[in-house]
CSV table of C-alpha atoms and ligand atoms in Angstrom, one decimal:
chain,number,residue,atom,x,y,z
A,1,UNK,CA,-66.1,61.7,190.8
A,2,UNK,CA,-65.9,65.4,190.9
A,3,UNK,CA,-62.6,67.1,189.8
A,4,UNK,CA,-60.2,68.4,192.2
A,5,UNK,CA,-59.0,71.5,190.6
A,6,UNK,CA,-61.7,74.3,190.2
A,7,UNK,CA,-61.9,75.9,186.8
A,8,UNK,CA,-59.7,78.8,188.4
A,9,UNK,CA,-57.3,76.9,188.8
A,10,UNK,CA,-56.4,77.1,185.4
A,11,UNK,CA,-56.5,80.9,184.6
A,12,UNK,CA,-55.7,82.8,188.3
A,13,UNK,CA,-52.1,84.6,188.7
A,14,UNK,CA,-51.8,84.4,191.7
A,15,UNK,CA,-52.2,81.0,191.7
A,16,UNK,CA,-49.6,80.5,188.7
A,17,UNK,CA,-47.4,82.3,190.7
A,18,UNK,CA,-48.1,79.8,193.9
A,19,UNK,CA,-46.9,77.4,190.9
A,20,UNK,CA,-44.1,78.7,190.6
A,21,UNK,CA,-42.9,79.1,193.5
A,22,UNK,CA,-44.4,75.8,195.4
A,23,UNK,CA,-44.0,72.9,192.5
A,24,UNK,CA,-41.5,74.6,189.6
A,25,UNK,CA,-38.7,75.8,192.5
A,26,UNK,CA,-38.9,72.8,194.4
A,27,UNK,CA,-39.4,70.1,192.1
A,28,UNK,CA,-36.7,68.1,189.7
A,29,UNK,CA,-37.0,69.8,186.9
A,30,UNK,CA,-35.9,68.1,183.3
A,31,UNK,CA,-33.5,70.9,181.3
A,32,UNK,CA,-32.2,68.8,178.3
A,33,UNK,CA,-30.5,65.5,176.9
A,34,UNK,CA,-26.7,64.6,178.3
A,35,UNK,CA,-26.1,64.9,174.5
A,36,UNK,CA,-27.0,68.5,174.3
A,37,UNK,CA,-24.0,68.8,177.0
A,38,UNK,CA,-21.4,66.2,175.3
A,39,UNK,CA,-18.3,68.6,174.8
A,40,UNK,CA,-16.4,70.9,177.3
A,41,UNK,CA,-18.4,73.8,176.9
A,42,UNK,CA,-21.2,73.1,175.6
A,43,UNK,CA,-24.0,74.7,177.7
A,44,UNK,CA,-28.0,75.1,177.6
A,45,UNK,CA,-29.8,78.0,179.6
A,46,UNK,CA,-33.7,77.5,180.9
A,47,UNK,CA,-36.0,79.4,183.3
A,48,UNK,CA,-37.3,77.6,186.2
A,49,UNK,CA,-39.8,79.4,188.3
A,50,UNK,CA,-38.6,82.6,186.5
A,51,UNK,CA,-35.1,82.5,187.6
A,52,UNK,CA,-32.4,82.4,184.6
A,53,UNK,CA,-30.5,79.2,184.9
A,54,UNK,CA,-27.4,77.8,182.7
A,55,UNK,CA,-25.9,74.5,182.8
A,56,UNK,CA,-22.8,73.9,181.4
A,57,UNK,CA,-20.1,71.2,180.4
A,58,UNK,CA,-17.2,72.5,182.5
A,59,UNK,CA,-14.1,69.9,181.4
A,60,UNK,CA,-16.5,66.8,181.5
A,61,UNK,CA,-18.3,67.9,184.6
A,62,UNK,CA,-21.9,69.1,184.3
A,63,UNK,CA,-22.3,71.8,186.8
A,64,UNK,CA,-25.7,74.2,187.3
A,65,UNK,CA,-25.6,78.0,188.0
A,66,UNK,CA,-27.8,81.3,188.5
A,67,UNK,CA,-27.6,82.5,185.0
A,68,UNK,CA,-26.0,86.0,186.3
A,69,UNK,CA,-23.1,87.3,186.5
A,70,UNK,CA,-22.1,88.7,190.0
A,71,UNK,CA,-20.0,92.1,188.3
A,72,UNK,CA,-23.5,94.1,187.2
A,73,UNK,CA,-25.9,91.6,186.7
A,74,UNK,CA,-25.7,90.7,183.2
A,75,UNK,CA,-26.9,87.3,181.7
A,76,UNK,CA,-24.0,85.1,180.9
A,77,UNK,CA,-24.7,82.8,178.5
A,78,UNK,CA,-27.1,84.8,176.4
A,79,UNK,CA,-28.3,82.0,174.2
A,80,UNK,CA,-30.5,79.0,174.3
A,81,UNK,CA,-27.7,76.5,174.0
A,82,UNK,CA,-24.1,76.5,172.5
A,83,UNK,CA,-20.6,76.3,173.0
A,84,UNK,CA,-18.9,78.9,174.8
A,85,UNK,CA,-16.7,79.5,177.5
A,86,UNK,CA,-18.5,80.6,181.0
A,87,UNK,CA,-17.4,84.6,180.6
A,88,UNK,CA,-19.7,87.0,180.9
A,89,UNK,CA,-20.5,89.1,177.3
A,90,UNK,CA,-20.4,92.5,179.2
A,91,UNK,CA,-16.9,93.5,180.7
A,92,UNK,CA,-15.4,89.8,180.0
A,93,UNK,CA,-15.6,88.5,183.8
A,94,UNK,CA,-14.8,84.5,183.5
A,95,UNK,CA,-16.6,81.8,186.1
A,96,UNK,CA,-14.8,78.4,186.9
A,97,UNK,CA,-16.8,75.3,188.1
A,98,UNK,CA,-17.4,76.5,190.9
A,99,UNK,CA,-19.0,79.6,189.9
A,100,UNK,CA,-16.0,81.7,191.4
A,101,UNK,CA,-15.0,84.6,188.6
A,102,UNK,CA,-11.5,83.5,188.5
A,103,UNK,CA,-10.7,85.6,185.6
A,104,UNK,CA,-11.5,89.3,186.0
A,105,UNK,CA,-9.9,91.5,183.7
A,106,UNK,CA,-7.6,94.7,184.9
A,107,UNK,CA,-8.2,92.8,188.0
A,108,UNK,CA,-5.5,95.2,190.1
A,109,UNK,CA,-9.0,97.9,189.6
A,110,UNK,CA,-10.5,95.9,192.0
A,111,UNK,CA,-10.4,95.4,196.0
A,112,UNK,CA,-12.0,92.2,197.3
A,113,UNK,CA,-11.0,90.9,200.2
A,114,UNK,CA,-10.7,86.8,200.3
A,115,UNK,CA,-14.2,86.9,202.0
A,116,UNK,CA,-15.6,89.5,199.7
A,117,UNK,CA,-14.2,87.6,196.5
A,118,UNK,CA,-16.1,84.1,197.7
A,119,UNK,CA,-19.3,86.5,197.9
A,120,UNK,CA,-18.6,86.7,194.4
A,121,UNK,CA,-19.5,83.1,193.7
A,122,UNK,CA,-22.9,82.0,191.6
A,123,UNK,CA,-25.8,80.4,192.9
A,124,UNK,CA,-25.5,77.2,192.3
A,125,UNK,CA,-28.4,74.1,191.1
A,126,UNK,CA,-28.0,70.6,191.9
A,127,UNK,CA,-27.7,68.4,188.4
A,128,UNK,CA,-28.1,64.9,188.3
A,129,UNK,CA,-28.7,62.4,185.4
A,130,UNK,CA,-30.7,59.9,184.8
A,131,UNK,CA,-30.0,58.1,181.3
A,132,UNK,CA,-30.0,60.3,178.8
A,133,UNK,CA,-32.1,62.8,180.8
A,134,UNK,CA,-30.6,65.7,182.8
A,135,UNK,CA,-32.6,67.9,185.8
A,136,UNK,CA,-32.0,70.4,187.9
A,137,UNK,CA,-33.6,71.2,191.4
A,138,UNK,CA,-33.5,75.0,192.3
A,139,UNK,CA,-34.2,74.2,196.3
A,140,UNK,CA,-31.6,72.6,198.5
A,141,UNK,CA,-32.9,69.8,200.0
A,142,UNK,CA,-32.1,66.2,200.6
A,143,UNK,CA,-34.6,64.5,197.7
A,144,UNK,CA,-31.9,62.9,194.9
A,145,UNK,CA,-32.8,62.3,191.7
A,146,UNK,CA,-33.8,58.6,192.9
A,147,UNK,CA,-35.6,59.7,195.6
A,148,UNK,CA,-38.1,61.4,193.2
A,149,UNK,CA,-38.6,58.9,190.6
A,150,UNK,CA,-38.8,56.1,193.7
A,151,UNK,CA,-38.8,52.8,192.0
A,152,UNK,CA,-39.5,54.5,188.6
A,153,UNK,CA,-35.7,55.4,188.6
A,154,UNK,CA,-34.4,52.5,186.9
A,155,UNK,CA,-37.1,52.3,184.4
A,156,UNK,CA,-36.3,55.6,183.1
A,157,UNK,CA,-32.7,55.0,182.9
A,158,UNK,CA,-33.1,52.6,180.9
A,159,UNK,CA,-36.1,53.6,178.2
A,160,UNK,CA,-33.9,57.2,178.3
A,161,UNK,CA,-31.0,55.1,177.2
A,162,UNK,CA,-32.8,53.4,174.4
A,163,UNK,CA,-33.7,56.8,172.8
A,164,UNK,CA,-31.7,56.8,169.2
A,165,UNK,CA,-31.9,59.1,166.5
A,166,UNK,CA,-33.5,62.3,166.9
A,167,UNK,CA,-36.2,62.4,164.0
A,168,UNK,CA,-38.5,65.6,165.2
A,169,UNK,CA,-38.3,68.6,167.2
A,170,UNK,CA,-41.8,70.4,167.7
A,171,UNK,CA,-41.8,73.6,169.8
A,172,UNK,CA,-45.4,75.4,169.6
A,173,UNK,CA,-46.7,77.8,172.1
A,174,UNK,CA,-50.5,76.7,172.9
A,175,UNK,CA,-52.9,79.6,175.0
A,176,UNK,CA,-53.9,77.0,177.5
A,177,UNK,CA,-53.0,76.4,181.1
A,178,UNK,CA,-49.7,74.2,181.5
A,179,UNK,CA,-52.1,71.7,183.7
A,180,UNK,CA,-54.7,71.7,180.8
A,181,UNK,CA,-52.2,70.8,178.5
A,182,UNK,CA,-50.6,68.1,180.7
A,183,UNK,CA,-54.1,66.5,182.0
A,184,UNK,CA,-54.5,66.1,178.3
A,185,UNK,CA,-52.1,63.7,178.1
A,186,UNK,CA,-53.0,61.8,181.0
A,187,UNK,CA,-56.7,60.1,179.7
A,188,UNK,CA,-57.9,58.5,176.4
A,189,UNK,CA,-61.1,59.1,176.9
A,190,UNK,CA,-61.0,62.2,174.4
A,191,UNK,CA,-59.4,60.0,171.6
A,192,UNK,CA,-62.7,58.8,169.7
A,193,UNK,CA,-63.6,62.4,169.1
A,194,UNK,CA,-60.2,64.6,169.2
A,195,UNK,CA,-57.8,61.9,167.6
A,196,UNK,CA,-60.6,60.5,165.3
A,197,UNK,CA,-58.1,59.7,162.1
A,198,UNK,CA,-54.8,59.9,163.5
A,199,UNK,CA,-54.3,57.8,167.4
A,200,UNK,CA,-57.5,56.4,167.5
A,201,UNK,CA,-56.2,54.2,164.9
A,202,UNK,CA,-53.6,52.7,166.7
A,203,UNK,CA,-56.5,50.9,168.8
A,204,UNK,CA,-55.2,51.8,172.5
A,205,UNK,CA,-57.8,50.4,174.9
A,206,UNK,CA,-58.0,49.5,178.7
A,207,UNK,CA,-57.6,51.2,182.6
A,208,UNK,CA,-53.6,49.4,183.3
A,209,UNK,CA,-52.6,52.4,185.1
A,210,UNK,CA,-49.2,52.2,187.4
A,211,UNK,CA,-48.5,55.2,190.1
A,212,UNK,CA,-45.4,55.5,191.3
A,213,UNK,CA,-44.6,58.7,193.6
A,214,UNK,CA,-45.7,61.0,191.7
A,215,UNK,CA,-45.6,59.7,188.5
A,216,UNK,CA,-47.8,57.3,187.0
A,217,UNK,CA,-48.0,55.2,183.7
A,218,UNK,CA,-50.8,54.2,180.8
A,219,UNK,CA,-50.2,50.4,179.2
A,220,UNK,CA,-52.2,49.4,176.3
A,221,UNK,CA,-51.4,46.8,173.6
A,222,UNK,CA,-52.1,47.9,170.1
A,223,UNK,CA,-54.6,47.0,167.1
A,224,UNK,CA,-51.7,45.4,165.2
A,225,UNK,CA,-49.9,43.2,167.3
A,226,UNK,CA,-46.2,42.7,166.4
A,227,UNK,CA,-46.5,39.2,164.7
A,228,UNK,CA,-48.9,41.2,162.4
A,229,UNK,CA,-47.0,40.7,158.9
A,230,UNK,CA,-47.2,44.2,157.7
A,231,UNK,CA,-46.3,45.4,161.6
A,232,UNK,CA,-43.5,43.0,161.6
A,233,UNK,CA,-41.9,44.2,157.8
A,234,UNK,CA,-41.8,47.9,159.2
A,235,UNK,CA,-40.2,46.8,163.0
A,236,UNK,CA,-37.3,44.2,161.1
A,237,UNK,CA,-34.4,47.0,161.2
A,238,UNK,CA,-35.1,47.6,164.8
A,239,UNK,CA,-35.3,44.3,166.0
A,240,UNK,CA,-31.9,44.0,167.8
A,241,UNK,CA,-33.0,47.3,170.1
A,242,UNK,CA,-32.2,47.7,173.6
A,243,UNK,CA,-35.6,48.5,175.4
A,244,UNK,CA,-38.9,46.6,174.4
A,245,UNK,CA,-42.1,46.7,175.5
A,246,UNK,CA,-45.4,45.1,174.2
A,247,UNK,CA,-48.1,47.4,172.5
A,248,UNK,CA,-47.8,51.6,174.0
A,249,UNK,CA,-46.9,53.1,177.2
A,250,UNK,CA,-47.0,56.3,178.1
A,251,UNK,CA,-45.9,57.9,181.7
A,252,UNK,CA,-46.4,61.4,183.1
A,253,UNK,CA,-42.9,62.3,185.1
A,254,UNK,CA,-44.7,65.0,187.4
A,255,UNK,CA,-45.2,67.7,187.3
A,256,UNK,CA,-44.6,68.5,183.6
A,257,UNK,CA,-42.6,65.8,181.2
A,258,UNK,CA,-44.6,63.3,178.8
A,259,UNK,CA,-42.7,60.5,178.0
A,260,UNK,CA,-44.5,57.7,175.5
A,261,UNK,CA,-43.2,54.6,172.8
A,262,UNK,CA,-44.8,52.0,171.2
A,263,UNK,CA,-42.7,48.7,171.4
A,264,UNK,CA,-39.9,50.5,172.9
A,265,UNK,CA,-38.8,51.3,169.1
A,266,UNK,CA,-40.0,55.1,169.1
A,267,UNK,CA,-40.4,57.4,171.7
A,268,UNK,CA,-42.0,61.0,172.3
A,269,UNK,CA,-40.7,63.2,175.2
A,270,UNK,CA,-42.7,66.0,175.6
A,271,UNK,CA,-42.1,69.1,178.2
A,272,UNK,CA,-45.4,71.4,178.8
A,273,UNK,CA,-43.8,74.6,180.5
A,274,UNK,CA,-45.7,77.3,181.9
A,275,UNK,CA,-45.2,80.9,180.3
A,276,UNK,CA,-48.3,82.5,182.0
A,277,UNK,CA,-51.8,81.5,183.6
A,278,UNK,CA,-53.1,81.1,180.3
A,279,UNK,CA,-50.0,80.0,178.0
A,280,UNK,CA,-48.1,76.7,178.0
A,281,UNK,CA,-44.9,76.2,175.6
A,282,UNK,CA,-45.1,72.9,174.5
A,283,UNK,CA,-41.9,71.2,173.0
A,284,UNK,CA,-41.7,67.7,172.0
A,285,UNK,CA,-39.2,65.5,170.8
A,286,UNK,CA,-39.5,62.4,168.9
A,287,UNK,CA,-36.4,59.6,169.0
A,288,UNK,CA,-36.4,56.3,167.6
A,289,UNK,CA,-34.8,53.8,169.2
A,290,UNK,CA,-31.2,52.9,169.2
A,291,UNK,CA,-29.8,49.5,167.3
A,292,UNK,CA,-27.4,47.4,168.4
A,293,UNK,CA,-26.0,47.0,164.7
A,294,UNK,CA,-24.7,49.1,162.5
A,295,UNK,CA,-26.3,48.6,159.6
A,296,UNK,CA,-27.0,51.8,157.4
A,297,UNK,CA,-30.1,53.5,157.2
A,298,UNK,CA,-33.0,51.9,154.9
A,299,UNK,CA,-35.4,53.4,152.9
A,300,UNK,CA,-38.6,51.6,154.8
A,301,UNK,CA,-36.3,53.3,157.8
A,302,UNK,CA,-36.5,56.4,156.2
A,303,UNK,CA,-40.0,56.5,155.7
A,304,UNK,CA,-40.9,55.1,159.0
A,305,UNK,CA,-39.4,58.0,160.7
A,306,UNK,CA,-41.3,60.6,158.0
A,307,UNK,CA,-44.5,58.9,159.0
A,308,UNK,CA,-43.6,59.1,162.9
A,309,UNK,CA,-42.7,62.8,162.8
A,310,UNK,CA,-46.3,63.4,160.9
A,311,UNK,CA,-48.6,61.5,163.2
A,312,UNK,CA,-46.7,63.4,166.2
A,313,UNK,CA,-47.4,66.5,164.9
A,314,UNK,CA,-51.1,65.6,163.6
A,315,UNK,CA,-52.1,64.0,166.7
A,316,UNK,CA,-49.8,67.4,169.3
A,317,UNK,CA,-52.0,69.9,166.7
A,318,UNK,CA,-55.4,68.1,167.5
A,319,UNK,CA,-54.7,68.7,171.5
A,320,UNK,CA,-53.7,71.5,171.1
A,321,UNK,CA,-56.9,72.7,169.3
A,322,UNK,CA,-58.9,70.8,172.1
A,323,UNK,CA,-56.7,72.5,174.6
A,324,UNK,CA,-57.4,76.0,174.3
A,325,UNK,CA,-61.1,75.4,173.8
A,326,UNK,CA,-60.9,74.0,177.1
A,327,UNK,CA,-59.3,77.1,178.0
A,328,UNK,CA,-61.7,79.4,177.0
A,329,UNK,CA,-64.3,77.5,178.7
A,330,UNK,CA,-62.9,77.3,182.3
A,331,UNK,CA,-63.4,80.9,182.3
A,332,UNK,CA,-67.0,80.8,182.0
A,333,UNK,CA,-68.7,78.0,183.9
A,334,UNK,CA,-69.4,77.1,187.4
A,335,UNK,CA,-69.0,73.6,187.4
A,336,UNK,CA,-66.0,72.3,189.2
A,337,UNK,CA,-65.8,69.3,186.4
A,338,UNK,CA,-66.1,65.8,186.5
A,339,UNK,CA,-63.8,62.6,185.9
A,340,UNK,CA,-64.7,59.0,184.7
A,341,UNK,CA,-62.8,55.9,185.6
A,342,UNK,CA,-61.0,56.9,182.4
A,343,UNK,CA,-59.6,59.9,184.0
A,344,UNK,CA,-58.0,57.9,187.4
A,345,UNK,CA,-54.7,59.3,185.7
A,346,UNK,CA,-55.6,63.2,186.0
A,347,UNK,CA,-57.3,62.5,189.0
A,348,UNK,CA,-54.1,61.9,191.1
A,349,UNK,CA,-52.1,64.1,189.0
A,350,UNK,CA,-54.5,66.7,190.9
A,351,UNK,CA,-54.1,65.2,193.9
A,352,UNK,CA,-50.7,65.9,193.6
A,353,UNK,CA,-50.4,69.0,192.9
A,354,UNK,CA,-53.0,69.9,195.6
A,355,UNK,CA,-50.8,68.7,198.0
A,356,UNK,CA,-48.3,70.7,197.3
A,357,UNK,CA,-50.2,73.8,196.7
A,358,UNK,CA,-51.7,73.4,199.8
A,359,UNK,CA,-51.4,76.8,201.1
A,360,UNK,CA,-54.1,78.1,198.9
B,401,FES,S1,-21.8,92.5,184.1
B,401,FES,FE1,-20.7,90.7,183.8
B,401,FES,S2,-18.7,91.4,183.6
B,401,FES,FE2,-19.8,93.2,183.9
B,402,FE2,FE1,-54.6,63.7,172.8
């Protein structure tokens, strides 16, 4: 069938911006791990849809706030993520959790009214968890967290709640569209050519596609089946895990996060942001899974988690690659693109997002 997105799609600003404004403000957007927020404190700042947001670990309680200060507009928290009280670097003004600026020094300089001092107060986000994943939604509107991942929710929680040790962090900017970059992910019908020596390998096969809202899912069992001897050597110390599934799933969380594992023992969580019309950031992050023992680290451990953080990387740089030759090429055709059964994934990942861009 013919694509639903026309090449211009993926290189108009005015149609990034429509982005913006009609699927990155109004959609649940993931920001981090509940790890990255564990201490009172400890805070992580994002843009979504262009607007400076920080969230931050006030006593225990996650809260969500425009990311400046109400005095004369300064940034608050100025870096990526830290631990730091919520107090403005520029003349010292201090936030609660509410975003109220509670402490204001040489205060008495100052006039406010009760009513002008409550005008005072930050924007703020909803937050909400789900397993080890936190989001924030810009708008205010009635969809929860649950609403959006429908029955998805608890499957989520609970593969989000399986992820262990981090083994690899892999930021890298790539000069492609943020929906070339995701649709990527969404087929396997590029990986005889693209992923030729690296996933191709694994032997991934078959159309079991889920959707769900939004979202939708890839199963596929593997070349090597777990009771394969050498298969089963390498997965011994993470027998006793929490999540398992048989062979590799991956599963798009729309509009923007790439969650995959094989046997529930390592997972990839991958977050394709838009920068520009024709840049994506692309960061991903590689866990395996947790143990329910306690047993030290091994060797075949260690070298399991070398080889995982190498094939990430191979297979991210070979997409990548692909990607912005795709890029290049959507500038100069007039072909609005095709999809093969293959492709049903990307197909009502564009569906999607035409809904909600239907204004244009
Ligand atoms: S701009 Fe923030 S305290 Fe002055
Ligand atoms: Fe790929």
């Amino acid at each position: 069938m013919k694509a639903l997105i026309s090449p211009n799609y993926y290189f108009d600003k005015a149609i990034f911006a429509e982005e913006q404004e009609q699927i990155f403000a109004k959609s649940w957007f993931f920001v981090g791990f509940v790890s990255d927020l564990a201490n009172p404190n400890d805070f992580i700042t994002v843009e979504v849809s262009g607007t400076p947001v920080v969230i931050q670990n006030f006593k225990g309680v996650i809260k969500a706030f425009k990311n400046v200060c109400s005095h004369r507009f300064s940034i608050i928290q100025t870096e990526k993520s830290g631990n730091r009280p919520f107090v403005c670097p520029y003349h010292g003004w201090a936030y609660n959790e509410f975003g109220l600026p509670t402490g204001i020094p040489k205060k008495p300089y100052f006039e406010f009214t009760d009513e002008e001092f409550e005008c005072l107060k930050l924007v703020q986000y909803d937050v909400e968890i789900c397993g080890s994943l936190l989001f924030i939604k810009l708008i205010k509107d009635d969809t929860s967290l649950a609403k959006f991942f429908g029955s998805y929710y608890s499957y989520i929680e609970e593969m989000s709640n399986a992820f262990g040790e981090l083994v690899d962090v892999n930021e890298m900017l790539i000069d492609a569209n943020w929906k070339i970059v995701v649709e990527n992910t969404l087929e396997s019908y590029h990986v005889n050519l693209i992923h030729k020596d690296s996933f191709r390998k694994l032997g991934t096969s078959g159309l079991d596609f889920e959707f769900v809202q939004k979202h939708s899912s890839w199963n596929t069992g593997l070349k090597f089946e777990e009771e394969d001897p050498a298969v089963k050597l390498i997965h011994k110390p993470y027998k006793d895990r929490p999540y398992t599934i048989k062979g590799y799933k991956h599963t798009i969380i729309f509009p923007n996060i790439l969650i995959s594992t094989t046997y529930g023992i390592s997972f990839n969580l991958s977050v394709v942001t838009p920068v520009n019309e024709n840049t994506s950031l692309f960061r991903s992050f590689v866990f395996v899974t947790k143990k329910n023992n306690e047993k030290a680290k091994s060797a075949l451990e260690d070298a399991y988690e070398t080889s995982l953080k190498e094939f990430n990387r191979t297979v991210f740089a070979e997409d990548k690659f692909i990607c912005e030759k795709v890029q290049m090429g959507a500038k100069h055709t007039s072909h609005q693109g095709e999809l093969s059964e293959e492709e049903t994934r990307v197909c009502k990942f564009q569906e999607n997002y035409k809904a909600l861009m239907s204004t244009i």
